[in-house]
PDB file of C-alpha atoms in Angstrom:
ATOM      1  CA  MET A   1      68.973  58.420 109.589  1.00 40.00           C
ATOM      2  CA  ALA A   2      65.989  57.748 111.652  1.00 39.00           C
ATOM      3  CA  ALA A   3      65.188  57.815 115.218  1.00 36.00           C
ATOM      4  CA  ALA A   4      62.297  57.644 117.517  1.00 35.00           C
ATOM      5  CA  ALA A   5      60.960  56.321 120.642  1.00 34.00           C
ATOM      6  CA  SER A   6      59.696  52.847 120.554  1.00 35.00           C
ATOM      7  CA  LEU A   7      56.013  51.969 119.370  1.00 36.00           C
ATOM      8  CA  GLY A   8      56.367  47.855 118.807  1.00 37.00           C
ATOM      9  CA  PHE A   9      55.624  46.719 115.551  1.00 37.00           C
ATOM     10  CA  VAL A  10      51.858  47.192 114.841  1.00 42.00           C
ATOM     11  CA  PRO A  11      51.102  45.463 111.125  1.00 45.00           C
ATOM     12  CA  TYR A  12      49.344  48.187 108.791  1.00 50.00           C
ATOM     13  CA  THR A  13      47.799  47.710 105.363  1.00 57.00           C
ATOM     14  CA  ARG A  14      46.085  50.109 103.258  1.00 61.00           C
ATOM     15  CA  PRO A  15      42.668  51.169 105.067  1.00 52.00           C
ATOM     16  CA  THR A  16      39.798  48.751 104.514  1.00 39.00           C
ATOM     17  CA  GLY A  17      37.937  49.838 102.007  1.00 41.00           C
ATOM     18  CA  THR A  18      40.465  51.580 100.067  1.00 49.00           C
ATOM     19  CA  ASP A  19      41.391  50.427  96.367  1.00 51.00           C
ATOM     20  CA  THR A  20      44.421  50.098  95.693  1.00 55.00           C
ATOM     21  CA  ALA A  21      44.259  51.673  91.973  1.00 82.00           C
ATOM     22  CA  GLU A  22      44.290  54.599  94.245  1.00 94.00           C
ATOM     23  CA  PRO A  23      47.246  57.057  94.339  1.00 98.00           C
ATOM     24  CA  LEU A  24      49.278  56.647  97.861  1.00 98.00           C
ATOM     25  CA  LYS A  25      49.544  60.101 100.193  1.00 98.00           C
ATOM     26  CA  ILE A  26      52.245  61.049 101.136  1.00 98.00           C
ATOM     27  CA  GLY A  27      54.561  63.352 103.123  1.00 98.00           C
ATOM     28  CA  VAL A  28      57.595  63.877 102.324  1.00 98.00           C
ATOM     29  CA  LEU A  29      60.695  65.130 104.502  1.00 98.00           C
ATOM     30  CA  ILE A  30      63.650  66.905 103.648  1.00 98.00           C
ATOM     31  CA  SER A  31      66.847  68.910 104.222  1.00 97.00           C
ATOM     32  CA  GLY A  32      68.383  69.496 101.281  1.00 96.00           C
ATOM     33  CA  SER A  33      68.795  69.417  97.460  1.00 97.00           C
ATOM     34  CA  GLY A  34      66.107  66.773  97.228  1.00 98.00           C
ATOM     35  CA  THR A  35      66.875  64.838  94.630  1.00 98.00           C
ATOM     36  CA  ASN A  36      65.323  61.872  95.538  1.00 98.00           C
ATOM     37  CA  LEU A  37      61.820  64.031  96.083  1.00 98.00           C
ATOM     38  CA  GLN A  38      62.253  65.037  92.074  1.00 98.00           C
ATOM     39  CA  ALA A  39      62.564  61.099  91.555  1.00 98.00           C
ATOM     40  CA  LEU A  40      59.024  60.383  92.733  1.00 98.00           C
ATOM     41  CA  ILE A  41      57.763  63.893  91.384  1.00 98.00           C
ATOM     42  CA  ASP A  42      59.203  63.052  87.601  1.00 98.00           C
ATOM     43  CA  LEU A  43      57.666  59.057  87.701  1.00 98.00           C
ATOM     44  CA  ILE A  44      54.304  60.604  89.533  1.00 98.00           C
ATOM     45  CA  ALA A  45      54.085  62.524  87.250  1.00 98.00           C
ATOM     46  CA  ALA A  46      55.199  60.143  84.219  1.00 98.00           C
ATOM     47  CA  GLY A  47      52.210  57.707  85.459  1.00 97.00           C
ATOM     48  CA  LYS A  48      55.018  55.985  86.060  1.00 98.00           C
ATOM     49  CA  LEU A  49      54.352  55.849  90.532  1.00 98.00           C
ATOM     50  CA  ASN A  50      50.690  55.375  92.303  1.00 98.00           C
ATOM     51  CA  ALA A  51      51.226  58.338  94.731  1.00 98.00           C
ATOM     52  CA  SER A  52      50.146  62.025  94.922  1.00 98.00           C
ATOM     53  CA  ILE A  53      52.756  64.118  97.725  1.00 98.00           C
ATOM     54  CA  GLU A  54      50.768  65.822  99.390  1.00 98.00           C
ATOM     55  CA  LEU A  55      53.322  68.276 101.780  1.00 98.00           C
ATOM     56  CA  VAL A  56      56.690  68.457 101.656  1.00 98.00           C
ATOM     57  CA  VAL A  57      58.223  69.614 104.990  1.00 98.00           C
ATOM     58  CA  SER A  58      62.207  71.254 105.591  1.00 98.00           C
ATOM     59  CA  SER A  59      63.716  71.467 107.947  1.00 97.00           C
ATOM     60  CA  ARG A  60      65.940  74.128 105.781  1.00 96.00           C
ATOM     61  CA  PRO A  61      64.947  77.554 104.957  1.00 96.00           C
ATOM     62  CA  SER A  62      67.267  77.464 102.097  1.00 96.00           C
ATOM     63  CA  ALA A  63      66.794  73.824 100.991  1.00 97.00           C
ATOM     64  CA  LYS A  64      66.768  73.535  97.331  1.00 97.00           C
ATOM     65  CA  GLY A  65      64.155  70.993  97.467  1.00 98.00           C
ATOM     66  CA  LEU A  66      61.322  73.266  98.465  1.00 98.00           C
ATOM     67  CA  GLN A  67      61.843  74.950  94.926  1.00 98.00           C
ATOM     68  CA  ARG A  68      61.198  71.440  93.624  1.00 98.00           C
ATOM     69  CA  ALA A  69      58.217  70.811  95.137  1.00 98.00           C
ATOM     70  CA  GLU A  70      57.052  75.081  94.842  1.00 97.00           C
ATOM     71  CA  ARG A  71      57.847  73.849  90.543  1.00 98.00           C
ATOM     72  CA  ALA A  72      55.758  70.982  90.874  1.00 98.00           C
ATOM     73  CA  GLY A  73      52.911  72.795  92.739  1.00 98.00           C
ATOM     74  CA  ILE A  74      53.679  71.281  95.892  1.00 98.00           C
ATOM     75  CA  GLN A  75      52.530  72.655  98.805  1.00 98.00           C
ATOM     76  CA  THR A  76      55.618  72.783 101.131  1.00 98.00           C
ATOM     77  CA  LEU A  77      56.408  73.612 104.675  1.00 98.00           C
ATOM     78  CA  THR A  78      59.010  74.801 106.317  1.00 98.00           C
ATOM     79  CA  LEU A  79      60.046  75.227 109.770  1.00 96.00           C
ATOM     80  CA  SER A  80      63.138  77.303 111.449  1.00 93.00           C
ATOM     81  CA  LYS A  81      65.567  76.082 114.283  1.00 93.00           C
ATOM     82  CA  ASP A  82      63.759  78.223 116.590  1.00 95.00           C
ATOM     83  CA  VAL A  83      60.655  75.505 116.172  1.00 95.00           C
ATOM     84  CA  TYR A  84      63.478  72.596 116.229  1.00 96.00           C
ATOM     85  CA  ALA A  85      64.844  73.835 119.486  1.00 96.00           C
ATOM     86  CA  ASP A  86      61.404  71.512 121.179  1.00 97.00           C
ATOM     87  CA  PRO A  87      62.136  68.983 118.656  1.00 95.00           C
ATOM     88  CA  ILE A  88      58.831  66.970 120.400  1.00 96.00           C
ATOM     89  CA  ALA A  89      57.037  70.527 119.439  1.00 97.00           C
ATOM     90  CA  ALA A  90      58.356  70.501 115.576  1.00 97.00           C
ATOM     91  CA  ASP A  91      57.287  66.358 115.637  1.00 97.00           C
ATOM     92  CA  GLU A  92      53.701  67.103 116.823  1.00 97.00           C
ATOM     93  CA  ILE A  93      53.541  70.255 114.056  1.00 98.00           C
ATOM     94  CA  ILE A  94      54.341  68.310 111.236  1.00 98.00           C
ATOM     95  CA  ALA A  95      52.562  65.256 112.472  1.00 98.00           C
ATOM     96  CA  HIS A  96      49.567  67.654 112.429  1.00 98.00           C
ATOM     97  CA  GLU A  97      49.829  69.185 109.024  1.00 98.00           C
ATOM     98  CA  LEU A  98      50.408  65.759 107.445  1.00 98.00           C
ATOM     99  CA  LEU A  99      46.832  63.701 109.269  1.00 98.00           C
ATOM    100  CA  GLU A 100      45.525  67.201 108.040  1.00 98.00           C
ATOM    101  CA  ARG A 101      46.463  66.971 104.086  1.00 97.00           C
ATOM    102  CA  GLY A 102      45.583  62.478 104.693  1.00 97.00           C
ATOM    103  CA  CYS A 103      48.907  60.994 104.236  1.00 98.00           C
ATOM    104  CA  GLU A 104      49.416  57.566 104.220  1.00 98.00           C
ATOM    105  CA  TYR A 105      52.445  57.455 104.987  1.00 98.00           C
ATOM    106  CA  VAL A 106      55.737  59.426 105.930  1.00 98.00           C
ATOM    107  CA  VAL A 107      58.477  59.487 103.673  1.00 98.00           C
ATOM    108  CA  MET A 108      62.381  60.719 104.267  1.00 98.00           C
ATOM    109  CA  ALA A 109      64.004  61.756 102.166  1.00 97.00           C
ATOM    110  CA  GLY A 110      68.179  63.293 102.998  1.00 94.00           C
ATOM    111  CA  TYR A 111      65.566  64.344 106.450  1.00 95.00           C
ATOM    112  CA  MET A 112      68.697  65.476 108.119  1.00 93.00           C
ATOM    113  CA  ARG A 113      66.778  65.460 111.354  1.00 93.00           C
ATOM    114  CA  MET A 114      65.491  62.530 113.936  1.00 91.00           C
ATOM    115  CA  VAL A 115      61.710  62.240 114.125  1.00 94.00           C
ATOM    116  CA  HIS A 116      60.316  61.625 117.888  1.00 94.00           C
ATOM    117  CA  THR A 117      57.375  60.096 119.347  1.00 93.00           C
ATOM    118  CA  PRO A 118      53.781  62.789 118.083  1.00 95.00           C
ATOM    119  CA  LEU A 119      55.436  61.377 114.596  1.00 96.00           C
ATOM    120  CA  LEU A 120      55.637  57.825 114.877  1.00 94.00           C
ATOM    121  CA  ALA A 121      52.852  57.356 116.893  1.00 94.00           C
ATOM    122  CA  ALA A 122      50.284  59.418 113.687  1.00 96.00           C
ATOM    123  CA  PHE A 123      52.665  56.696 111.253  1.00 96.00           C
ATOM    124  CA  PRO A 124      53.032  53.752 113.090  1.00 95.00           C
ATOM    125  CA  ASN A 125      55.084  51.838 111.201  1.00 95.00           C
ATOM    126  CA  ARG A 126      54.602  53.887 108.051  1.00 97.00           C
ATOM    127  CA  VAL A 127      57.345  56.782 108.651  1.00 97.00           C
ATOM    128  CA  VAL A 128      60.059  55.342 105.713  1.00 98.00           C
ATOM    129  CA  ASN A 129      63.600  56.212 105.291  1.00 97.00           C
ATOM    130  CA  LEU A 130      66.797  55.733 102.842  1.00 97.00           C
ATOM    131  CA  HIS A 131      69.904  55.026 103.628  1.00 97.00           C
ATOM    132  CA  PRO A 132      72.719  54.962 101.879  1.00 98.00           C
ATOM    133  CA  ALA A 133      74.491  51.903 103.207  1.00 98.00           C
ATOM    134  CA  LEU A 134      73.473  48.028 103.329  1.00 98.00           C
ATOM    135  CA  LEU A 135      72.796  48.385 107.472  1.00 98.00           C
ATOM    136  CA  PRO A 136      73.409  47.418 109.694  1.00 97.00           C
ATOM    137  CA  SER A 137      76.542  48.444 108.315  1.00 97.00           C
ATOM    138  CA  PHE A 138      77.589  52.455 108.711  1.00 98.00           C
ATOM    139  CA  THR A 139      75.241  53.766 110.465  1.00 96.00           C
ATOM    140  CA  GLY A 140      74.966  57.523 110.803  1.00 94.00           C
ATOM    141  CA  ALA A 141      75.061  60.783 108.663  1.00 93.00           C
ATOM    142  CA  HIS A 142      78.261  59.873 106.640  1.00 96.00           C
ATOM    143  CA  ALA A 143      77.495  56.335 105.871  1.00 98.00           C
ATOM    144  CA  ILE A 144      79.214  56.775 102.298  1.00 98.00           C
ATOM    145  CA  ASP A 145      82.312  58.251 103.476  1.00 98.00           C
ATOM    146  CA  ASP A 146      82.754  55.629 106.091  1.00 98.00           C
ATOM    147  CA  ALA A 147      82.165  52.425 103.287  1.00 98.00           C
ATOM    148  CA  PHE A 148      84.693  54.379 101.284  1.00 98.00           C
ATOM    149  CA  ALA A 149      87.221  54.899 104.061  1.00 98.00           C
ATOM    150  CA  ARG A 150      87.066  51.156 105.362  1.00 98.00           C
ATOM    151  CA  GLY A 151      87.894  50.086 101.700  1.00 98.00           C
ATOM    152  CA  VAL A 152      84.025  48.060 100.928  1.00 98.00           C
ATOM    153  CA  LYS A 153      84.265  45.981  97.849  1.00 98.00           C
ATOM    154  CA  VAL A 154      80.024  45.899  98.387  1.00 98.00           C
ATOM    155  CA  THR A 155      78.095  48.533  99.924  1.00 98.00           C
ATOM    156  CA  GLY A 156      74.203  49.406  98.448  1.00 98.00           C
ATOM    157  CA  VAL A 157      71.533  51.163  99.876  1.00 98.00           C
ATOM    158  CA  THR A 158      68.770  50.341 101.968  1.00 98.00           C
ATOM    159  CA  VAL A 159      65.286  51.176 102.977  1.00 98.00           C
ATOM    160  CA  HIS A 160      63.696  50.209 105.885  1.00 98.00           C
ATOM    161  CA  PHE A 161      61.087  52.124 108.445  1.00 97.00           C
ATOM    162  CA  ALA A 162      62.280  54.110 111.528  1.00 90.00           C
ATOM    163  CA  ASN A 163      61.382  52.753 114.715  1.00 82.00           C
ATOM    164  CA  GLU A 164      63.048  54.158 118.359  1.00 75.00           C
ATOM    165  CA  ILE A 165      66.286  52.624 117.581  1.00 80.00           C
ATOM    166  CA  TYR A 166      68.620  55.370 115.500  1.00 83.00           C
ATOM    167  CA  ASP A 167      68.843  53.434 111.259  1.00 90.00           C
ATOM    168  CA  ASN A 168      67.649  50.216 113.288  1.00 89.00           C
ATOM    169  CA  GLY A 169      63.806  50.119 111.328  1.00 94.00           C
ATOM    170  CA  PRO A 170      62.680  46.939 110.332  1.00 97.00           C
ATOM    171  CA  ILE A 171      64.166  46.913 105.933  1.00 98.00           C
ATOM    172  CA  ILE A 172      61.897  47.593 103.772  1.00 98.00           C
ATOM    173  CA  ALA A 173      64.086  46.328 100.648  1.00 98.00           C
ATOM    174  CA  GLN A 174      67.624  46.811  99.656  1.00 98.00           C
ATOM    175  CA  ARG A 175      69.866  46.956  96.931  1.00 98.00           C
ATOM    176  CA  ALA A 176      73.831  45.970  96.026  1.00 98.00           C
ATOM    177  CA  LEU A 177      76.473  48.309  94.649  1.00 98.00           C
ATOM    178  CA  ALA A 178      80.211  46.580  93.705  1.00 98.00           C
ATOM    179  CA  VAL A 179      82.644  48.940  94.299  1.00 98.00           C
ATOM    180  CA  GLU A 180      84.871  49.064  91.514  1.00 98.00           C
ATOM    181  CA  GLU A 181      88.372  49.865  91.680  1.00 97.00           C
ATOM    182  CA  GLY A 182      89.584  53.614  91.094  1.00 97.00           C
ATOM    183  CA  TRP A 183      86.824  54.948  92.056  1.00 98.00           C
ATOM    184  CA  ASP A 184      86.901  58.295  95.012  1.00 98.00           C
ATOM    185  CA  VAL A 185      84.255  58.782  97.255  1.00 98.00           C
ATOM    186  CA  ASP A 186      82.436  61.159  94.498  1.00 98.00           C
ATOM    187  CA  THR A 187      81.886  58.511  92.212  1.00 98.00           C
ATOM    188  CA  LEU A 188      80.406  56.253  94.799  1.00 98.00           C
ATOM    189  CA  GLU A 189      77.837  58.517  95.928  1.00 98.00           C
ATOM    190  CA  GLU A 190      77.417  59.218  92.348  1.00 98.00           C
ATOM    191  CA  HIS A 191      76.389  55.347  91.721  1.00 98.00           C
ATOM    192  CA  ILE A 192      74.883  55.588  95.378  1.00 98.00           C
ATOM    193  CA  HIS A 193      72.154  58.164  94.532  1.00 98.00           C
ATOM    194  CA  ALA A 194      71.336  56.625  91.320  1.00 98.00           C
ATOM    195  CA  ILE A 195      70.207  53.349  92.564  1.00 98.00           C
ATOM    196  CA  GLU A 196      68.500  55.515  95.091  1.00 98.00           C
ATOM    197  CA  HIS A 197      66.237  56.996  92.956  1.00 98.00           C
ATOM    198  CA  VAL A 198      65.391  53.577  91.110  1.00 98.00           C
ATOM    199  CA  LEU A 199      64.964  51.914  94.491  1.00 98.00           C
ATOM    200  CA  TYR A 200      63.006  54.439  96.497  1.00 98.00           C
ATOM    201  CA  PRO A 201      60.276  54.818  93.900  1.00 98.00           C
ATOM    202  CA  GLU A 202      59.762  51.200  93.746  1.00 98.00           C
ATOM    203  CA  VAL A 203      59.060  50.907  97.601  1.00 98.00           C
ATOM    204  CA  VAL A 204      56.659  53.852  97.842  1.00 98.00           C
ATOM    205  CA  GLN A 205      54.532  51.560  95.080  1.00 98.00           C
ATOM    206  CA  MET A 206      55.105  48.308  97.068  1.00 98.00           C
ATOM    207  CA  LEU A 207      53.470  51.017  99.590  1.00 98.00           C
ATOM    208  CA  ALA A 208      50.716  51.769  96.976  1.00 97.00           C
ATOM    209  CA  ASP A 209      50.265  48.310  96.047  1.00 97.00           C
ATOM    210  CA  GLY A 210      49.461  47.137  99.928  1.00 96.00           C
ATOM    211  CA  ARG A 211      52.274  44.826  99.126  1.00 97.00           C
ATOM    212  CA  VAL A 212      54.988  45.573 102.524  1.00 97.00           C
ATOM    213  CA  HIS A 213      53.360  44.069 105.907  1.00 97.00           C
ATOM    214  CA  VAL A 214      55.195  44.814 109.456  1.00 95.00           C
ATOM    215  CA  LEU A 215      55.937  40.849 110.731  1.00 95.00           C
ATOM    216  CA  GLU A 216      55.055  40.502 115.365  1.00 93.00           C
ATOM    217  CA  SER A 217      58.750  39.466 114.852  1.00 94.00           C
ATOM    218  CA  GLY A 218      59.844  43.103 113.417  1.00 91.00           C
ATOM    219  CA  LYS A 219      60.633  41.489 110.235  1.00 95.00           C
ATOM    220  CA  VAL A 220      59.036  42.928 106.702  1.00 97.00           C
ATOM    221  CA  ALA A 221      56.905  40.467 104.328  1.00 97.00           C
ATOM    222  CA  ILE A 222      56.409  41.900 100.639  1.00 97.00           C
ATOM    223  CA  ASP A 223      53.854  40.106  98.751  1.00 97.00           C
ATOM    224  CA  ALA A 224      54.923  38.730  95.710  1.00 95.00           C
ATOM    225  CA  PRO A 225      52.896  41.161  92.441  1.00 91.00           C
ATOM    226  CA  ARG A 226      49.436  41.551  91.233  1.00 81.00           C
ATOM    227  CA  GLY A 227      48.614  40.182  88.395  1.00 67.00           C
TER     228      GLY A 227
END
């Protein structure tokens, strides 16, 4: 879930002269268990994802994802509730730290805070979010529960860029999931997370390959794989 002040849509590719064989430098924002963070860590370690996690930022000191980052030797930054009392100042701190480490993209992985102008201004069309439903359906923090309660037969996962409207940024990728009879909400959640752990790294790899472009229309174009 993400929201921010409007910055417009500025096409972006990796900086001129960047060898796309080089790992994409990303910062990851978390608030909880960090299972999507772990999926990224594992694929990077296995040589299957051309990215480098330069910093993990947590909005909660108790987030288990911090332990995952520390075990992988990744630097972490934790902000307290007191810092978030001024959300603009908090995002200024986060943006500064990410830029200091040369991050090219910001990847929100279960980050339960809204993002604001300082972060989006530093990374225009480069703040990526994961939503556990097929946007524009079931926006908000309880998408899985809401979809289940509505009795949908198909739901899924969306990866999108953050913009000024909550859960309404340009859509990069979606993957559908057929809901089987007899599933309870916990089973649905397990299947949603399984898709997330595959789709999110795929999108990060597309970003690393320079294949993702935000058009002036606000839509996202994906180049065909090279080779």
